[in-house]
Short mmCIF file of C-alpha atoms and ligand atoms in Angstrom, two decimals:
data_model
loop_
_atom_site.label_atom_id
_atom_site.label_comp_id
_atom_site.label_asym_id
_atom_site.label_seq_id
_atom_site.Cartn_x
_atom_site.Cartn_y
_atom_site.Cartn_z
CA MET A 365 46.16 -88.59 -15.76
CA ALA A 366 46.81 -85.22 -17.44
CA PRO A 367 46.57 -82.26 -15.08
CA LYS A 368 43.49 -80.04 -15.39
CA ILE A 369 45.70 -76.97 -15.67
CA ASN A 370 49.05 -76.45 -17.37
CA THR A 371 50.81 -73.65 -15.54
CA ILE A 372 50.80 -72.70 -11.89
CA GLY A 373 52.44 -69.95 -9.85
CA VAL A 374 53.73 -69.98 -6.30
CA LEU A 375 54.31 -67.10 -3.88
CA THR A 376 55.00 -66.50 -0.19
CA SER A 377 53.13 -63.71 1.62
CA GLY A 378 52.94 -62.12 5.08
CA GLY A 379 55.56 -62.96 7.74
CA ASP A 380 58.17 -65.48 6.62
CA ALA A 381 58.54 -68.85 8.37
CA PRO A 382 61.22 -71.55 8.34
CA GLY A 383 60.06 -74.37 6.08
CA MET A 384 58.55 -72.09 3.44
CA ASN A 385 61.39 -73.10 1.11
CA ALA A 386 60.56 -76.77 1.61
CA ALA A 387 56.98 -75.95 0.61
CA ILE A 388 58.06 -73.98 -2.49
CA ARG A 389 60.39 -76.81 -3.52
CA ALA A 390 57.61 -79.36 -3.10
CA VAL A 391 55.11 -77.27 -5.10
CA VAL A 392 57.65 -76.98 -7.93
CA ARG A 393 58.76 -80.60 -8.06
CA ARG A 394 55.37 -82.17 -7.45
CA ALA A 395 53.77 -79.94 -10.11
CA ILE A 396 56.50 -80.82 -12.62
CA SER A 397 56.05 -84.51 -11.88
CA GLN A 398 52.33 -84.05 -12.59
CA GLY A 399 53.11 -82.45 -15.99
CA MET A 400 52.58 -78.80 -15.03
CA GLN A 401 54.88 -75.82 -15.47
CA VAL A 402 55.69 -73.55 -12.54
CA LYS A 403 56.39 -69.85 -12.18
CA GLY A 404 57.70 -68.18 -9.05
CA ILE A 405 56.31 -64.81 -8.03
CA TYR A 406 58.54 -62.58 -5.90
CA GLN A 407 57.48 -60.80 -2.70
CA GLY A 408 53.91 -62.01 -2.49
CA TYR A 409 51.06 -60.03 -4.01
CA SER A 410 53.31 -56.99 -4.06
CA ARG A 411 55.55 -58.00 -6.95
CA LEU A 412 52.80 -59.99 -8.62
CA LEU A 413 51.37 -56.54 -9.33
CA ASN A 414 54.79 -55.52 -10.71
CA GLU A 415 54.95 -58.71 -12.82
CA GLU A 416 58.17 -59.95 -11.18
CA ILE A 417 57.67 -63.53 -12.24
CA THR A 418 60.23 -66.18 -13.12
CA ASP A 419 60.15 -69.71 -14.54
CA LEU A 420 61.04 -72.35 -11.99
CA ASN A 421 62.32 -75.85 -12.77
CA ALA A 422 63.43 -78.70 -10.56
CA ARG A 423 66.97 -77.28 -10.40
CA SER A 424 65.76 -73.79 -9.40
CA VAL A 425 64.89 -75.22 -5.98
CA SER A 426 68.03 -77.32 -5.47
CA ASP A 427 69.75 -76.81 -2.12
CA THR A 428 66.86 -74.85 -0.65
CA ILE A 429 65.23 -77.31 1.76
CA ALA A 430 67.65 -76.51 4.59
CA LYS A 431 67.51 -72.73 4.13
CA GLY A 432 65.59 -70.38 6.41
CA GLY A 433 63.49 -67.50 5.08
CA THR A 434 61.91 -67.73 1.65
CA ILE A 435 63.79 -67.79 -1.66
CA LEU A 436 60.80 -66.01 -3.23
CA TYR A 437 60.93 -63.21 -0.62
CA THR A 438 57.75 -62.03 1.04
CA ALA A 439 55.84 -58.82 1.67
CA ARG A 440 52.60 -57.27 2.80
CA CYS A 441 50.79 -55.43 0.01
CA HIS A 442 48.23 -52.72 0.62
CA GLU A 443 47.34 -52.25 -3.07
CA PHE A 444 46.14 -55.85 -3.36
CA ARG A 445 43.44 -55.27 -0.72
CA SER A 446 41.32 -53.30 -3.23
CA GLU A 447 39.15 -54.96 -5.85
CA GLU A 448 41.03 -52.97 -8.46
CA GLY A 449 44.32 -54.49 -7.25
CA GLN A 450 42.84 -58.00 -7.25
CA LYS A 451 41.51 -57.59 -10.82
CA ALA A 452 44.91 -56.31 -11.96
CA ALA A 453 46.63 -59.28 -10.28
CA ALA A 454 44.29 -61.78 -11.97
CA GLU A 455 44.92 -60.12 -15.36
CA ILE A 456 48.68 -60.38 -14.81
CA CYS A 457 48.30 -64.09 -13.95
CA ARG A 458 46.35 -64.66 -17.17
CA LYS A 459 48.91 -62.68 -19.20
CA HIS A 460 51.66 -65.01 -17.89
CA GLY A 461 49.56 -68.13 -18.47
CA ILE A 462 49.19 -68.74 -14.70
CA GLU A 463 45.92 -70.63 -14.24
CA GLY A 464 46.52 -71.74 -10.67
CA LEU A 465 48.37 -70.21 -7.73
CA VAL A 466 49.76 -71.60 -4.48
CA VAL A 467 49.82 -68.96 -1.73
CA ILE A 468 52.02 -69.85 1.24
CA GLY A 469 51.21 -67.61 4.22
CA GLY A 470 48.70 -66.93 6.96
CA ASP A 471 45.02 -66.03 7.19
CA GLY A 472 45.51 -62.60 5.59
CA SER A 473 47.23 -64.16 2.59
CA PHE A 474 44.39 -66.69 2.32
CA ALA A 475 41.81 -63.89 2.31
CA GLY A 476 43.73 -62.50 -0.67
CA ALA A 477 43.80 -65.94 -2.33
CA ARG A 478 40.02 -66.14 -2.00
CA LYS A 479 39.68 -62.82 -3.81
CA LEU A 480 41.88 -64.08 -6.63
CA ALA A 481 39.75 -67.23 -6.88
CA GLU A 482 36.71 -64.96 -7.33
CA GLN A 483 38.61 -63.38 -10.24
CA GLY A 484 38.94 -66.78 -11.91
CA ILE A 485 42.42 -67.90 -10.83
CA CYS A 486 42.49 -71.30 -9.11
CA THR A 487 44.07 -70.65 -5.71
CA ILE A 488 45.28 -72.92 -2.93
CA GLY A 489 46.53 -71.71 0.47
CA VAL A 490 49.33 -73.43 2.39
CA PRO A 491 49.63 -72.51 6.10
CA GLY A 492 53.01 -70.91 6.72
CA THR A 493 53.39 -68.95 9.96
CA ILE A 494 55.39 -69.39 13.13
CA ASP A 495 52.34 -68.37 15.17
CA LEU A 496 50.39 -71.67 14.79
CA ASP A 497 47.25 -69.55 14.71
CA ILE A 498 45.41 -70.89 11.67
CA ALA A 499 42.21 -72.56 12.81
CA CYS A 500 41.75 -75.18 10.10
CA THR A 501 45.06 -76.89 10.75
CA GLU A 502 46.79 -78.43 13.72
CA TYR A 503 50.17 -77.46 12.28
CA THR A 504 51.55 -74.41 10.51
CA ILE A 505 54.91 -74.46 8.77
CA GLY A 506 57.56 -72.69 10.84
CA PHE A 507 56.19 -73.20 14.34
CA ASP A 508 58.54 -76.01 15.34
CA THR A 509 61.71 -74.19 14.29
CA ALA A 510 60.57 -70.96 15.91
CA VAL A 511 59.54 -72.53 19.20
CA ASN A 512 62.82 -74.47 19.42
CA THR A 513 64.80 -71.29 18.70
CA ALA A 514 62.89 -69.50 21.45
CA MET A 515 63.31 -72.43 23.85
CA ASP A 516 67.11 -72.50 23.34
CA ALA A 517 67.32 -68.74 23.87
CA ILE A 518 65.21 -68.89 27.05
CA ASP A 519 67.42 -71.70 28.45
CA LYS A 520 70.38 -69.34 28.05
CA VAL A 521 68.64 -66.38 29.66
CA ARG A 522 67.62 -68.66 32.51
CA ASP A 523 71.27 -69.53 33.25
CA THR A 524 72.25 -65.91 33.76
CA SER A 525 68.98 -65.17 35.52
CA THR A 526 69.78 -67.89 38.07
CA SER A 527 73.39 -66.72 38.53
CA HIS A 528 72.20 -63.23 39.39
CA GLU A 529 69.05 -64.40 41.18
CA ARG A 530 67.01 -62.15 38.92
CA CYS A 531 63.58 -62.10 37.44
CA SER A 532 63.63 -62.30 33.63
CA ILE A 533 60.81 -61.31 31.34
CA ILE A 534 61.35 -62.92 27.96
CA GLU A 535 59.17 -61.67 25.15
CA VAL A 536 58.41 -64.15 22.39
CA MET A 537 56.54 -63.55 19.13
CA GLY A 538 52.79 -63.79 18.84
CA ARG A 539 50.93 -60.54 18.46
CA ASN A 540 47.57 -62.27 18.67
CA ALA A 541 48.56 -65.84 19.47
CA GLY A 542 50.10 -67.37 22.56
CA TYR A 543 51.22 -70.74 21.16
CA ILE A 544 54.95 -69.98 21.17
CA ALA A 545 54.66 -68.52 24.69
CA LEU A 546 52.65 -71.46 26.00
CA TRP A 547 54.94 -74.12 24.52
CA CYS A 548 58.04 -72.30 25.82
CA GLY A 549 56.34 -71.82 29.17
CA ILE A 550 56.11 -75.59 29.52
CA ALA A 551 59.40 -76.46 27.79
CA ASN A 552 61.46 -73.91 29.73
CA GLY A 553 59.71 -74.38 33.06
CA ALA A 554 58.66 -70.73 33.27
CA GLU A 555 57.15 -69.44 36.49
CA ASP A 556 54.61 -67.32 34.62
CA VAL A 557 53.32 -67.27 31.04
CA LEU A 558 51.43 -64.28 29.67
CA LEU A 559 49.03 -65.16 26.86
CA PRO A 560 47.05 -62.72 24.70
CA GLU A 561 44.08 -65.10 24.40
CA THR A 562 43.34 -65.37 28.11
CA TYR A 563 42.83 -61.61 28.72
CA ASP A 564 43.92 -62.06 32.35
CA TYR A 565 47.05 -59.93 32.62
CA ASP A 566 47.37 -59.10 36.30
CA GLU A 567 50.58 -57.33 37.28
CA GLN A 568 49.80 -57.43 40.99
CA GLN A 569 49.49 -61.24 40.75
CA LEU A 570 52.88 -61.42 39.01
CA ILE A 571 54.45 -59.35 41.79
CA THR A 572 52.92 -61.63 44.44
CA ASN A 573 54.17 -64.71 42.56
CA ILE A 574 57.73 -63.35 42.41
CA ILE A 575 57.77 -62.52 46.12
CA ASN A 576 56.30 -65.93 47.05
CA ASN A 577 58.83 -67.71 44.83
CA ARG A 578 61.68 -65.98 46.58
CA LYS A 579 60.26 -67.15 49.92
CA ARG A 580 60.08 -70.71 48.53
CA GLY A 581 63.79 -70.51 47.63
CA LYS A 582 63.58 -70.16 43.85
CA LYS A 583 66.69 -68.49 42.45
CA HIS A 584 65.12 -67.10 39.31
CA HIS A 585 61.70 -66.14 38.06
CA ILE A 586 61.11 -66.59 34.35
CA ILE A 587 58.14 -64.84 32.80
CA VAL A 588 57.45 -65.76 29.17
CA ASN A 589 55.53 -62.89 27.67
CA ALA A 590 53.75 -63.17 24.32
CA GLU A 591 54.40 -60.05 22.26
CA GLY A 592 50.71 -59.15 22.20
CA ILE A 593 50.54 -58.48 25.96
CA GLY A 594 52.56 -55.28 26.11
CA HIS A 595 55.95 -53.72 26.67
CA SER A 596 58.31 -56.05 28.48
CA SER A 597 60.86 -53.34 29.29
CA SER A 598 58.45 -51.03 31.14
CA MET A 599 56.89 -54.10 32.79
CA ALA A 600 60.39 -55.06 34.06
CA ARG A 601 60.95 -51.58 35.54
CA ARG A 602 57.63 -51.63 37.39
CA ILE A 603 58.13 -55.18 38.66
CA GLU A 604 61.64 -54.44 39.93
CA ALA A 605 60.34 -51.35 41.77
CA ALA A 606 57.49 -53.30 43.37
CA THR A 607 59.38 -56.49 44.31
CA GLY A 608 62.91 -55.27 44.95
CA VAL A 609 64.06 -58.19 42.76
CA GLU A 610 66.36 -57.15 39.90
CA THR A 611 64.36 -57.65 36.74
CA ARG A 612 65.51 -57.64 33.10
CA ALA A 613 63.58 -57.85 29.86
CA THR A 614 64.80 -59.75 26.81
CA ILE A 615 62.93 -59.38 23.54
CA LEU A 616 63.73 -62.32 21.27
CA GLY A 617 62.14 -60.70 18.21
CA HIS A 618 62.77 -61.70 14.62
CA MET A 619 65.49 -64.26 15.41
CA GLN A 620 62.50 -66.57 16.00
CA ARG A 621 61.52 -66.35 12.33
CA GLY A 622 64.97 -67.26 10.98
CA GLY A 623 67.25 -70.27 10.87
CA SER A 624 67.40 -73.62 9.16
CA PRO A 625 64.04 -75.40 9.48
CA THR A 626 63.72 -78.41 11.76
CA CYS A 627 62.91 -81.83 10.34
CA ARG A 628 59.27 -81.30 11.24
CA ASP A 629 59.06 -78.04 9.28
CA ARG A 630 60.83 -79.55 6.27
CA VAL A 631 58.48 -82.53 6.22
CA TYR A 632 55.23 -80.62 6.82
CA GLY A 633 56.38 -77.98 4.32
CA SER A 634 57.10 -80.68 1.73
CA MET A 635 53.84 -82.56 2.31
CA MET A 636 51.63 -79.48 2.32
CA GLY A 637 53.35 -78.01 -0.75
CA ALA A 638 52.96 -81.27 -2.67
CA TYR A 639 49.32 -81.56 -1.57
CA ALA A 640 48.64 -78.04 -2.90
CA ALA A 641 50.15 -78.95 -6.29
CA ASP A 642 47.99 -82.09 -6.37
CA LEU A 643 44.84 -80.03 -5.71
CA LEU A 644 45.69 -77.71 -8.61
CA ALA A 645 46.40 -80.68 -10.89
CA GLU A 646 42.84 -81.84 -10.10
CA GLY A 647 41.53 -78.37 -11.06
CA LYS A 648 40.53 -77.50 -7.47
CA SER A 649 40.35 -73.88 -6.35
CA ASN A 650 39.63 -71.76 -3.29
CA ARG A 651 41.02 -74.38 -0.86
CA VAL A 652 43.41 -74.27 2.10
CA VAL A 653 45.63 -77.23 2.96
CA GLY A 654 45.58 -78.36 6.57
CA PHE A 655 46.81 -81.14 8.84
CA TYR A 656 43.87 -82.38 10.82
CA HIS A 657 43.41 -85.52 12.94
CA GLY A 658 46.54 -87.09 11.49
CA ASP A 659 45.81 -86.44 7.82
CA TYR A 660 46.57 -83.85 5.17
CA VAL A 661 43.21 -82.38 4.20
CA ASP A 662 41.78 -79.30 2.51
CA PHE A 663 39.02 -76.83 3.33
CA ASP A 664 37.09 -74.16 1.47
CA ILE A 665 38.98 -70.90 2.14
CA GLN A 666 35.96 -69.05 3.49
CA GLU A 667 35.07 -71.94 5.82
CA ALA A 668 38.68 -72.11 6.96
CA LEU A 669 38.74 -68.37 7.70
CA GLU A 670 35.54 -68.63 9.73
CA MET A 671 36.86 -71.46 11.95
CA GLN A 672 37.92 -70.48 15.48
CA LYS A 673 41.01 -71.72 17.27
CA GLU A 674 41.43 -71.56 21.01
CA LEU A 675 44.49 -72.24 23.09
CA PRO A 676 44.17 -75.74 24.55
CA ASP A 677 42.81 -75.07 28.04
CA TYR A 678 44.37 -78.24 29.50
CA MET A 679 47.83 -77.11 28.34
CA VAL A 680 47.30 -73.71 29.96
CA ARG A 681 46.28 -75.34 33.25
CA VAL A 682 49.18 -77.82 33.18
CA SER A 683 51.63 -75.01 32.47
CA LYS A 684 50.39 -73.22 35.61
CA ALA A 685 50.46 -76.39 37.72
CA LEU A 686 54.06 -77.21 36.75
CA SER A 687 55.39 -73.80 37.72
CA ILE A 688 55.05 -74.26 41.52
P1 ADP B 281 49.40 -63.28 6.99
O1 ADP B 281 49.16 -63.93 5.68
O2 ADP B 281 50.65 -63.77 7.64
O3 ADP B 281 48.19 -63.36 7.89
P2 ADP B 281 48.85 -60.45 6.48
O4 ADP B 281 47.59 -60.43 7.28
O5 ADP B 281 49.80 -59.33 6.62
O6 ADP B 281 49.74 -61.74 6.74
O7 ADP B 281 48.39 -60.57 4.95
C1 ADP B 281 49.36 -60.68 3.90
C2 ADP B 281 48.84 -59.95 2.68
O8 ADP B 281 47.64 -60.59 2.21
C3 ADP B 281 48.43 -58.51 2.89
O9 ADP B 281 49.52 -57.62 2.85
C4 ADP B 281 47.50 -58.27 1.72
O10 ADP B 281 48.22 -58.04 0.54
C5 ADP B 281 46.79 -59.63 1.61
N1 ADP B 281 45.51 -59.58 2.32
C6 ADP B 281 45.28 -59.65 3.64
N2 ADP B 281 43.96 -59.54 3.93
C7 ADP B 281 43.33 -59.37 2.74
C8 ADP B 281 41.98 -59.20 2.36
N3 ADP B 281 40.99 -59.17 3.26
N4 ADP B 281 41.71 -59.06 1.03
C9 ADP B 281 42.70 -59.10 0.13
N5 ADP B 281 44.01 -59.26 0.43
C10 ADP B 281 44.32 -59.40 1.71
O1 F6P B 282 55.07 -64.19 11.73
C1 F6P B 282 54.10 -63.84 12.67
C2 F6P B 282 54.59 -62.71 13.48
O2 F6P B 282 55.83 -63.09 13.93
C3 F6P B 282 53.77 -62.26 14.67
O3 F6P B 282 53.93 -63.03 15.81
C4 F6P B 282 54.22 -60.84 14.83
O4 F6P B 282 53.27 -60.08 15.48
C5 F6P B 282 54.43 -60.40 13.44
O5 F6P B 282 54.75 -61.55 12.70
C6 F6P B 282 55.45 -59.35 13.27
O6 F6P B 282 55.85 -59.25 11.94
P1 F6P B 282 56.65 -58.04 11.32
O7 F6P B 282 57.60 -57.58 12.34
O8 F6P B 282 57.28 -58.62 10.12
O9 F6P B 282 55.62 -57.00 10.98
#
């Protein structure tokens, strides 16, 4: 069946995530196989407004599936938040014949996609963020690579922490979301995990835990701290002063966003990117792709943005129980 639209664009927006290239590649190749043409837009909404747009063919995305980052680059764009900016962006799309747009990013990028849909451009969001914090989907592209990178790093810190019989505070990414911290907490056998969602940061309790652990004969004390909780370095100084146990802070930072994507991120990226191209071929707009109850599905963007996601309580309780 002929596609409902002829030309689509694709961009990546917000924080990058491993697997975004797999998604771009899938958008391009699936769209071409459906009879559509594809244009790549550099640096998200930012360079859309500067008309930095290029034709993409099947060869343009060769040798990209194993690459970290995003070949289209990414950015945050203040100008696009205004209605004026959104109207200008829609005009630029029309000028370049772009009738549909795939936006790979997080909730903020989807809010922008919804605005473009209101301006008459068919838009589809694909969830790409290491934070796993998009409510309409059980998986977001990049999480698996990031959490494995963090897990490997924490294993290494744990070795030296044990040798020196220290306490280590390891800060992982997640300004508003504790998924990376929670998964690492379980995977690395951390003694404490600090999660932004639980609002229960209690330094005195941490100090008591460290002292009790020493009495129980534990050689190290690993605290996985989600970025959103606060400054790991000053926390380490206070904890060392209160416990007498040497304490060091390690901030893993942006290394968690880089690296070659895992198999899981390549496959989810490919499936979600292809699904987005299929939706545009059907003339759909204002949708977000998700993975839900074992299937690739799509939701209205506004509905998706209104959904709430909570950390799985059972996982939080198990993580605590396993740290004894
Ligand atoms: P993420 O997509 O990872 O959540 P951001 O929240 O930084 O990242 O959003 C990425 C970009 O999406 C912003 O820089 C801005 O250009 C656009 N954006 C975010 N929120 C809105 C909004 N409410 N209206 C229009 N554009 C938005
Ligand atoms: O990609 C998501 C995320 O890593 C958050 O966990 C973090 O708060 C944010 O991006 C930081 O991004 P940047 O340093 O690029 O502003």
